[in-house]
CSV table of C-alpha atoms and ligand atoms in Angstrom, one decimal:
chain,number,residue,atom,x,y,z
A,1,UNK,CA,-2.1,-114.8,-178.7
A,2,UNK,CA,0.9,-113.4,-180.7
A,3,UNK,CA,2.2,-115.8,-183.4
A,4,UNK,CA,5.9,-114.8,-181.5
A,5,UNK,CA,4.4,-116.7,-178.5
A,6,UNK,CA,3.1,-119.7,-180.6
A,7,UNK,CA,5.8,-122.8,-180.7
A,8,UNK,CA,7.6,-121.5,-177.3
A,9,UNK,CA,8.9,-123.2,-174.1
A,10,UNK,CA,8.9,-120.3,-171.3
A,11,UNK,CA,11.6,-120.3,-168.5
A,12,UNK,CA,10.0,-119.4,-165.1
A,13,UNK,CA,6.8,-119.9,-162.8
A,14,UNK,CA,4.1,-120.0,-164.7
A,15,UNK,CA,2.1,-118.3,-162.2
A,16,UNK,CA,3.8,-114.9,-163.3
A,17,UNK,CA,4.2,-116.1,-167.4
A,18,UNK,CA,0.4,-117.0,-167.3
A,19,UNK,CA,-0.7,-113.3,-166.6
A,20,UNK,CA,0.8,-111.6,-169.1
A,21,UNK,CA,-1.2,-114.1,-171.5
A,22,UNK,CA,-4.2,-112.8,-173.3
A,23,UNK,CA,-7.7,-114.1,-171.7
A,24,UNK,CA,-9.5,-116.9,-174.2
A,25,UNK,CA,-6.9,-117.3,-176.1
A,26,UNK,CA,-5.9,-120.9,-175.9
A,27,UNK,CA,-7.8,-124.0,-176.7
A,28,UNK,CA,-6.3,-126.7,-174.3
A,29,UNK,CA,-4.5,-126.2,-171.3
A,30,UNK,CA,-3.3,-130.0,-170.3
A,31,UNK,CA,-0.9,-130.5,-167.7
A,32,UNK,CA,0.8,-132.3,-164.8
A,33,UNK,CA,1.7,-130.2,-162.0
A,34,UNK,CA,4.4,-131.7,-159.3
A,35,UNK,CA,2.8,-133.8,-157.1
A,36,UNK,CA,2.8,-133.0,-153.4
A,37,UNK,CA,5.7,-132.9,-151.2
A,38,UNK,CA,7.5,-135.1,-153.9
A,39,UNK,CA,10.3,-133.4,-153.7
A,40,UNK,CA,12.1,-134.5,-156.7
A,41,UNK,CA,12.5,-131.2,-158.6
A,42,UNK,CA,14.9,-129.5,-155.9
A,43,UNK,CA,13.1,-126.6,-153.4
A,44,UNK,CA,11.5,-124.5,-156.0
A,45,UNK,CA,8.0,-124.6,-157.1
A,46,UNK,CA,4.8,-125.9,-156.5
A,47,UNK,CA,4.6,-129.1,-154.6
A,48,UNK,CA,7.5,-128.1,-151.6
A,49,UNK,CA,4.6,-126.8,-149.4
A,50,UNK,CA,4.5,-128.0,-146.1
A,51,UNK,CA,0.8,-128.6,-145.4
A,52,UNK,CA,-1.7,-130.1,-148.5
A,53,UNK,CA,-4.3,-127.2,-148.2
A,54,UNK,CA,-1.2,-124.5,-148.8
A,55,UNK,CA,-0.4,-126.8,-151.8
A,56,UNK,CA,-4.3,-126.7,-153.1
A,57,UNK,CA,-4.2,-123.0,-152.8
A,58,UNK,CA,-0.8,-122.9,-155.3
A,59,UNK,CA,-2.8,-124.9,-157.7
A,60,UNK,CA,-6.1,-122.8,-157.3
A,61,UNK,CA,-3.7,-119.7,-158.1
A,62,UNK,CA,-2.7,-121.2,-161.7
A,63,UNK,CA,-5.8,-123.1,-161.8
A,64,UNK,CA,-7.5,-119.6,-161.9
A,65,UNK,CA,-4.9,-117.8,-164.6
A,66,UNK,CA,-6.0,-121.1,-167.1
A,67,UNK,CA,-9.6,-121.0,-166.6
A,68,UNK,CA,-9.1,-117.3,-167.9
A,69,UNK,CA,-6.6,-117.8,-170.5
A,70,UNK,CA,-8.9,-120.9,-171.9
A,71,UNK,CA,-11.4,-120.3,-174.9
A,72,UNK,CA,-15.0,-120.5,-174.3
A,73,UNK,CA,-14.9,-123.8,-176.4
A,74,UNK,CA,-11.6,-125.0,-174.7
A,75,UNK,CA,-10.6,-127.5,-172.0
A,76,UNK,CA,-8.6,-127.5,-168.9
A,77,UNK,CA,-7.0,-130.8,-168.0
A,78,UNK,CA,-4.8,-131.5,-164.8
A,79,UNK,CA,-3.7,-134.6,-163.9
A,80,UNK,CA,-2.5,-135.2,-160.2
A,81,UNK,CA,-1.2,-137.8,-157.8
A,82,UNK,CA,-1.4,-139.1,-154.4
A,83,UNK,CA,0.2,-139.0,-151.2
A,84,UNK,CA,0.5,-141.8,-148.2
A,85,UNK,CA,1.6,-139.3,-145.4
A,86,UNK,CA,1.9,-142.0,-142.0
A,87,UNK,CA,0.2,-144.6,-144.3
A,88,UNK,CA,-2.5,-142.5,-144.9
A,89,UNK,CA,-3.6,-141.8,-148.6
A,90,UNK,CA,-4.5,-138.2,-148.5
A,91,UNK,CA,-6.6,-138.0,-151.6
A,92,UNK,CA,-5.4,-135.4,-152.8
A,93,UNK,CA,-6.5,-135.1,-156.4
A,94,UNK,CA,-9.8,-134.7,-155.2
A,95,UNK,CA,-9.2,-132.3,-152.5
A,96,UNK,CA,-8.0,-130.2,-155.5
A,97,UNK,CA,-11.4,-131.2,-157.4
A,98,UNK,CA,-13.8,-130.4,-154.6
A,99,UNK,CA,-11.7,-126.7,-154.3
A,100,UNK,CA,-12.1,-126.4,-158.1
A,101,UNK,CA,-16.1,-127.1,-157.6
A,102,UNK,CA,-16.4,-124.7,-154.7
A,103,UNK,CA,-15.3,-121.8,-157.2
A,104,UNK,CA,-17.7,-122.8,-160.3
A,105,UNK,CA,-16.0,-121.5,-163.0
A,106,UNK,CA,-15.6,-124.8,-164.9
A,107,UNK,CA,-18.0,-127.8,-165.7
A,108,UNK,CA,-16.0,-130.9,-164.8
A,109,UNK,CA,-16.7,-133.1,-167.9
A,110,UNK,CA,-15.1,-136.4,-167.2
A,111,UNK,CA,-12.4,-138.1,-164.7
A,112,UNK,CA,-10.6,-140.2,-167.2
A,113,UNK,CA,-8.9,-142.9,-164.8
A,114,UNK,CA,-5.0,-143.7,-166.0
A,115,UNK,CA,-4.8,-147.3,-165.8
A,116,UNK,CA,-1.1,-148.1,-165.5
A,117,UNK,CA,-0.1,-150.9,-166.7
A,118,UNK,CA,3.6,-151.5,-165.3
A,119,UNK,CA,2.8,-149.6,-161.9
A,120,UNK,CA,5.9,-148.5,-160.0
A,121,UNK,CA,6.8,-152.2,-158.0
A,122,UNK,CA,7.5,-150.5,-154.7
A,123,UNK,CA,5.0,-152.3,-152.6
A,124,UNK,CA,4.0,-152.3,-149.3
A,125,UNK,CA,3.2,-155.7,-147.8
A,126,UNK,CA,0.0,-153.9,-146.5
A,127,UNK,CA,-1.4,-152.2,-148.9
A,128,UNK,CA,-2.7,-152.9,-152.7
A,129,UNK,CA,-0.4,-151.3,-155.7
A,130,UNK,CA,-1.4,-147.8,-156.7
A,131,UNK,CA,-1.8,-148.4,-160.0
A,132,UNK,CA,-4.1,-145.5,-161.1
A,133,UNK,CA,-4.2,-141.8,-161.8
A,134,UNK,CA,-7.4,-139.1,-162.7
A,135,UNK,CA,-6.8,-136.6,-165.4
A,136,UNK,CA,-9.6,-133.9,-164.4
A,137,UNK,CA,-11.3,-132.5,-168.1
A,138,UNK,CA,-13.2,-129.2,-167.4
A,139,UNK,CA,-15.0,-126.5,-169.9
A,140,UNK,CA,-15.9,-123.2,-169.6
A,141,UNK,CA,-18.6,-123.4,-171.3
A,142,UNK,CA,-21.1,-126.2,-172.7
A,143,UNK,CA,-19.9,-125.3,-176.3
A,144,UNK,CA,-16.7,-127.1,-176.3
A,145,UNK,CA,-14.8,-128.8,-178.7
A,146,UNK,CA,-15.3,-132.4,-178.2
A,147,UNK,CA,-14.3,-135.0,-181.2
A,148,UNK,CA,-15.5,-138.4,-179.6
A,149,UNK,CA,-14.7,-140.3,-182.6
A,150,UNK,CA,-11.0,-139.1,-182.6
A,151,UNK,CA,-10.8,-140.7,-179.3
A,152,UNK,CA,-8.9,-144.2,-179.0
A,153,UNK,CA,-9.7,-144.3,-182.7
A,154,UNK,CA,-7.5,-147.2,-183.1
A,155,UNK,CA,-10.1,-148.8,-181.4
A,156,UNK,CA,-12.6,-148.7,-184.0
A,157,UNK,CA,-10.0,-149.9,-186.8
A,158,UNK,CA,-9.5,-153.4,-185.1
A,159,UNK,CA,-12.8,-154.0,-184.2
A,160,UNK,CA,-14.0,-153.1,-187.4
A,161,UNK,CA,-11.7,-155.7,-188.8
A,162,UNK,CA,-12.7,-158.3,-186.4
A,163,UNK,CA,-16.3,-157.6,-187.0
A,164,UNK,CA,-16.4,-159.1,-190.9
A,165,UNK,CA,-15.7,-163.1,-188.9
A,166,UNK,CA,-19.5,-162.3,-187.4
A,167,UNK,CA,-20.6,-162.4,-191.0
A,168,UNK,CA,-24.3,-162.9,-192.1
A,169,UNK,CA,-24.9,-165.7,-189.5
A,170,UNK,CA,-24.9,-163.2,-187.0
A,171,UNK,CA,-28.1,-163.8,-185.2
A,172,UNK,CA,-29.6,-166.9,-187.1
A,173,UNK,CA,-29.1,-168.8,-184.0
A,174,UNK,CA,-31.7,-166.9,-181.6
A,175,UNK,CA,-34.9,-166.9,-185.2
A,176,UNK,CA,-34.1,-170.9,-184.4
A,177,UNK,CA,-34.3,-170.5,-180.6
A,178,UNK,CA,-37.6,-168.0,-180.4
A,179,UNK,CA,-39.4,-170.3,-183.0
A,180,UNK,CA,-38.5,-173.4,-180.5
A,181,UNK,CA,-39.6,-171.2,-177.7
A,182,UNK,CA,-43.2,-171.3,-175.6
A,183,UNK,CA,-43.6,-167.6,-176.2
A,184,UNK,CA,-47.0,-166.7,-177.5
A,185,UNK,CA,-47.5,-165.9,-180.9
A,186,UNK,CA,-47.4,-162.2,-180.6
A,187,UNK,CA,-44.2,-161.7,-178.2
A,188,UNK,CA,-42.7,-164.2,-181.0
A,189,UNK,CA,-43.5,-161.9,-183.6
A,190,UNK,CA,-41.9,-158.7,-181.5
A,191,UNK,CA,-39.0,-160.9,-180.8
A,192,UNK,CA,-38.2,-161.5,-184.0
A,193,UNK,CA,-39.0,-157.6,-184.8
A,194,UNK,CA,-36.4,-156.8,-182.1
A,195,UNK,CA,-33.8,-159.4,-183.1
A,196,UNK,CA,-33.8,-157.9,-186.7
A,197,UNK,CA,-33.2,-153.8,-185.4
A,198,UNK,CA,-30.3,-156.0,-183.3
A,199,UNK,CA,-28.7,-157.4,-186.3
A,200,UNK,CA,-29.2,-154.4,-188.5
A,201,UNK,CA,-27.0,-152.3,-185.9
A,202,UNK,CA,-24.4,-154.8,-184.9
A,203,UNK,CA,-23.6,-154.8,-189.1
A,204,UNK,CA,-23.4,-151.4,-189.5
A,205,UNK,CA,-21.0,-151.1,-186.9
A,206,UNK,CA,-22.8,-148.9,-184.3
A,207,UNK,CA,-22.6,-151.9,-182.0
A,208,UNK,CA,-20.2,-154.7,-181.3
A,209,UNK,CA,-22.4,-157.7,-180.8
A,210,UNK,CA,-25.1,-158.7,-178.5
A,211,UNK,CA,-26.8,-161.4,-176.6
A,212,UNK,CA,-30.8,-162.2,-176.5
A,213,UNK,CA,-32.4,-164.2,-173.4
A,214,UNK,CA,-35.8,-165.8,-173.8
A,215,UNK,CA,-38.1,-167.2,-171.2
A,216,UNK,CA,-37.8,-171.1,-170.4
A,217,UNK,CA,-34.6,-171.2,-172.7
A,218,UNK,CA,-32.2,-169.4,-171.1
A,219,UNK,CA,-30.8,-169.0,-167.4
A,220,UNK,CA,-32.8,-165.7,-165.8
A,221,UNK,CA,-30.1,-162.5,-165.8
A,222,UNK,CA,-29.4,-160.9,-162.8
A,223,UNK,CA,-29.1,-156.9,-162.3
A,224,UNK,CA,-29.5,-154.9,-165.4
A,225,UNK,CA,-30.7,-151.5,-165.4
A,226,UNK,CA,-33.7,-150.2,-163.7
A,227,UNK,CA,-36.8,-151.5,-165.2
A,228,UNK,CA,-34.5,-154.7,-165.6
A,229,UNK,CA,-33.8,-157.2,-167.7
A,230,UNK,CA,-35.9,-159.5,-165.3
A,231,UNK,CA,-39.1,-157.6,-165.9
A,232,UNK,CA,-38.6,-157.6,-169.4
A,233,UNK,CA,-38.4,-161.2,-169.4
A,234,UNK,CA,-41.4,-161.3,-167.5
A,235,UNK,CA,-43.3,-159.1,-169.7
A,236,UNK,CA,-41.8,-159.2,-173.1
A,237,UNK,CA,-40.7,-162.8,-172.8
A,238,UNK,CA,-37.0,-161.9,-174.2
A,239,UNK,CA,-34.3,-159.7,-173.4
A,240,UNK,CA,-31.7,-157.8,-175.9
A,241,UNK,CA,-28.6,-157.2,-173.9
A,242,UNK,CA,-26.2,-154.6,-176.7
A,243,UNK,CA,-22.2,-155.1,-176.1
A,244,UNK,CA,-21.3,-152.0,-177.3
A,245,UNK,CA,-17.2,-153.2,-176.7
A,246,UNK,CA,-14.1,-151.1,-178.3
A,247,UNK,CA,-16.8,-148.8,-179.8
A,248,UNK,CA,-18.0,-147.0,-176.6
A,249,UNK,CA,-15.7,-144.9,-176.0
A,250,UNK,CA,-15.2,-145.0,-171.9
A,251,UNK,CA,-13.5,-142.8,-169.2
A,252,UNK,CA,-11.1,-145.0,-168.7
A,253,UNK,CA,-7.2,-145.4,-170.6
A,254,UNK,CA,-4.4,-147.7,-170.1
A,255,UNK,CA,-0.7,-147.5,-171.1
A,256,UNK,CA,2.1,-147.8,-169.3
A,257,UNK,CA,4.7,-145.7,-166.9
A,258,UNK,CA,6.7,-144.3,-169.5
A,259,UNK,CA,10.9,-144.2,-169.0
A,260,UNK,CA,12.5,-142.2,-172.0
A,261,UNK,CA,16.8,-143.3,-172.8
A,262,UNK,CA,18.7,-140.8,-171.5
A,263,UNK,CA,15.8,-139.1,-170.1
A,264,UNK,CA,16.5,-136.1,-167.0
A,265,UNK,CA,13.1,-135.5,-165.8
A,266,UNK,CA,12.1,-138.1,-163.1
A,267,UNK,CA,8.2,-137.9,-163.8
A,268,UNK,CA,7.0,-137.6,-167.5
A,269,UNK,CA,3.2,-138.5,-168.2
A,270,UNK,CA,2.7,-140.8,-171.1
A,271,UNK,CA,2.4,-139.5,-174.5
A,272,UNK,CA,0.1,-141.7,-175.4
A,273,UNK,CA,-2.3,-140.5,-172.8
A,274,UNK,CA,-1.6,-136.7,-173.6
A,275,UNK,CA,-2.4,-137.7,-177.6
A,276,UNK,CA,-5.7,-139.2,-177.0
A,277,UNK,CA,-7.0,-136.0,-174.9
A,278,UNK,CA,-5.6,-133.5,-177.4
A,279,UNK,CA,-7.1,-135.8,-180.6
A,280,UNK,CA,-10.4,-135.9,-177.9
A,281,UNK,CA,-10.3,-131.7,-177.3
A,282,UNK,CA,-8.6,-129.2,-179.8
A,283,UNK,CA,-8.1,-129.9,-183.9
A,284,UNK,CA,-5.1,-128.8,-186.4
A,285,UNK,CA,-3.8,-125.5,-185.7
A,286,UNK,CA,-5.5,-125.2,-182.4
A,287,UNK,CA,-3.1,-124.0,-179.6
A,288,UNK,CA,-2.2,-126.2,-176.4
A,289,UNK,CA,-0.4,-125.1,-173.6
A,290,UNK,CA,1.2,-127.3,-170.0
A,291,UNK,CA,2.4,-124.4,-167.3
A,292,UNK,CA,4.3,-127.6,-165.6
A,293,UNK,CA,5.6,-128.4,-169.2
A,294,UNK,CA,8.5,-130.5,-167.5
A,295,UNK,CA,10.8,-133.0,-169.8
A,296,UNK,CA,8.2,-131.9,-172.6
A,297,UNK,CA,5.9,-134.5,-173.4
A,298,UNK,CA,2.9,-132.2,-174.1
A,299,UNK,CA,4.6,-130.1,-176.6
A,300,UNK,CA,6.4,-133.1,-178.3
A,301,UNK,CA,2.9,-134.7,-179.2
A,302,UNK,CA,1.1,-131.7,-179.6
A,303,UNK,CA,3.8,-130.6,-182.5
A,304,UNK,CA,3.6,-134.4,-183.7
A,305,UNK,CA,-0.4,-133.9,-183.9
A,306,UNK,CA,0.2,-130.3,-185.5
A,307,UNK,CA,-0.8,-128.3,-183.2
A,308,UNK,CA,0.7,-125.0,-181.9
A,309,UNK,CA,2.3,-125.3,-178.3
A,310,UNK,CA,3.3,-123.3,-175.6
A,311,UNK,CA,5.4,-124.8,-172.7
A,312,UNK,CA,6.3,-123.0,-169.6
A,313,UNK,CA,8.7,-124.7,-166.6
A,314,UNK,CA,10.5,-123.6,-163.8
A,315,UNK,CA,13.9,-125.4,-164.7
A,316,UNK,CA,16.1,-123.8,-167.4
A,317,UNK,CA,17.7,-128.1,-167.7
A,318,UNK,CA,14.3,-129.1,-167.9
A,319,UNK,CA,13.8,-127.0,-170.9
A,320,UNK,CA,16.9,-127.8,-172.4
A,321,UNK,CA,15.7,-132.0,-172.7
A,322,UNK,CA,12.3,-130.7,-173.8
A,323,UNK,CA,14.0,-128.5,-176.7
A,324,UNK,CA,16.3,-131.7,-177.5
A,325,UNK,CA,13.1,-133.6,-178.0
A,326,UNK,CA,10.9,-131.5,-179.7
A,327,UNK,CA,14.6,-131.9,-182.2
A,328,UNK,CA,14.8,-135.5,-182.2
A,329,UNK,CA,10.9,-136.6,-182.1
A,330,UNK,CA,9.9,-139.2,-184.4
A,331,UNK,CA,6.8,-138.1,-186.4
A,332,UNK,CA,4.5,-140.9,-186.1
A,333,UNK,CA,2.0,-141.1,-183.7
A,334,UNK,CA,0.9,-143.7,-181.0
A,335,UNK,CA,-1.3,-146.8,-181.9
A,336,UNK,CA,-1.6,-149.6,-180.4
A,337,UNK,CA,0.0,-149.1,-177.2
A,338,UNK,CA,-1.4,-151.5,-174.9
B,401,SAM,C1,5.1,-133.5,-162.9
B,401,SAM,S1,6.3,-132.5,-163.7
B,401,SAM,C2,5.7,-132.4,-165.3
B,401,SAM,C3,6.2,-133.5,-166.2
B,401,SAM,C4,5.7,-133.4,-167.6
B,401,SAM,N1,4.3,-133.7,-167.7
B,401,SAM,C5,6.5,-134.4,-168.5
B,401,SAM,O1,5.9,-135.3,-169.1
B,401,SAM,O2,7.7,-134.3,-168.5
B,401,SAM,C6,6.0,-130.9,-163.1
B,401,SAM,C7,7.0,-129.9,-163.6
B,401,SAM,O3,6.6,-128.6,-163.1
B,401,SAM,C8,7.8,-127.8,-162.8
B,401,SAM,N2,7.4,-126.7,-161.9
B,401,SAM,C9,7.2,-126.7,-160.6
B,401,SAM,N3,6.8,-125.6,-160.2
B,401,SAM,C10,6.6,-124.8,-161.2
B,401,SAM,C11,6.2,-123.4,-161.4
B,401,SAM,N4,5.8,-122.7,-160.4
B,401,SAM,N5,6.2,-123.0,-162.7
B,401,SAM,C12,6.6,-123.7,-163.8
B,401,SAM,N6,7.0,-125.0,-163.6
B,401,SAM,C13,7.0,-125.5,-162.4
B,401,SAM,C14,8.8,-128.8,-162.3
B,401,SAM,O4,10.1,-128.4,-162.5
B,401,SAM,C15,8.5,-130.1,-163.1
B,401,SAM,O5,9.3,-130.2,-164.2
């Protein structure tokens, strides 16, 4: 990549602007293409088609161009929407998915699952709220960049605060309750073993808390993994059941339906979303480009996170909001959002 093309919004379809870029040159393509038959950005680009297969077959085509553009350590990243056609949901992020499968070009690494939490109220008196949307993460490779920690780190800071009330009590309880118990002598002895490891790791952070069940004291757990709780019970005489809370970082995010003052663009993805995955996939100076770059959310908080961006959109008044706030952005970033 030229350091000319670094920093850029490009007018046009990004089909045509993503061929002329170098292949493996950028570290993470993330991006929101229009969603099908939508029609809110006029009768150009993607997401006009009339039937969904034709529309799958657009994305495929730019799909394609940022596989090959990607780094062998990078990530692709698309997040789609649905479609009731005739009250019928037509699942079409996953239609895309299973295409992108077909080809095997990419590992899909994770369906992170937007969790809105102001979903749009139009409701049907028939059907539950949509209130969800996938962001698909794929590699090229299995040597990609991948900073766990960095993820919802905000997380961590509260929790870690929280933590200190546990204090050295932390476990006294259950010594009391497997000395009381009717285990034997020797499933006491690993109890208390077990309890100790437990108590050791809930202090030093790597879990939140936990819970312990012995036999003839507690109510007998249901489920549980396979080789269950139950049997361990049975055979051990105890259970440890690890809460691993704010600290395991899941595949899951919530924030809400973002509306910007003054804002042109009728569907913007939340920056706060769009943070987390490029703190989660590239590092300082890495570059991250959206072909769909729209009102201009990605380059905003890639900029914010310093990272180098390129943008590329169809509509030249698009461009122009993106470019006022890539101006105007404030240079914090997102905390505690939720
Ligand atoms: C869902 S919006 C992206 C919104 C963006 N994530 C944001 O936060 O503002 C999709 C954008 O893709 C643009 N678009 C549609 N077809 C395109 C194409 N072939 N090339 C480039 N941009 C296109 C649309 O004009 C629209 O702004």
């Amino acid at each position: 990549m030229v350091d000319a093309e670094l920093n850029t919004i490009f007018c046009g379809d990004c089909l045509d602007i993503l061929k002329d870029l170098p292949q493996n040159s950028v570290d993470l393509v993330v991006t929101s293409p229009p969603y099908f038959q939508q029609r809110e950005y006029g009768g150009t680009g993607i997401g006009n088609e009339k039937t969904v297969e034709e529309y799958i077959e657009n994305l495929m085509r730019v799909f394609r161009e940022c596989v090959r553009i990607t780094k062998k350590t990078g990530s692709i990243v698309f997040n789609l929407g649905d479609k009731y056609i005739d009250g019928n949901l037509l699942l079409v992020p996953y239609r895309f998915a299973i295409e992108v499968q077909k080809e095997k070009q990419v590992k899909l690494i994770n369906e992170l699952t937007w969790v809105k939490i102001n979903p749009s109220p139009k409701q049907d008196p028939k059907k539950l709220v949509s209130s969800k949307e996938p962001f698909f993460i794929y590699t090229k490779s299995s040597d990609y960049y991948f900073n766990k920690d960095a993820f919802l780190e905000y997380k961590d800071k509260y929790l870690n605060g929280s933590k200190k009330a546990a204090g050295n009590d932390i476990g006294k309880k259950y010594f009391e309750l497997i000395e009381k118990s009717n285990l034997s002598p020797a499933d006491k002895v690993q109890a208390g073993k077990e309890l100790l490891e437990v108590i050791r790791e809930a202090k030093e952070g790597k879990i939140e808390s936990f819970r312990m069940k012995i036999r003839g004291m507690h109510a007998l757990p249901y489920g549980g993994q396979a080789g269950g709780r139950l049997t361990q019970i049975e055979n051990k005489g105890f259970t440890i059941i690890k809460i691993h809370g704010n600290s395991m970082r899941k595949d899951i995010i919530e924030s809400t339906v973002e509306t910007i003052k003054g804002n042109v663009h009728p569907a913007v993805y939340p920056e706060f979303v769009v943070q987390e995955l490029i703190k989660l996939l590239t590092k300082e100076n890495d570059i991250v480009l959206d072909p769909f770059l729209g009102s201009g959310t990605t380059a905003v908080v890639a900029k914010r996170l310093k990272r180098n961006y390129i943008g590329i959109e169809i509509h030249p008044e698009y461009i122009e909001y993106a470019k006022q706030r890539l101006a105007e952005m404030p240079s914090y970033t997102l905390e505690l959002f939720i």
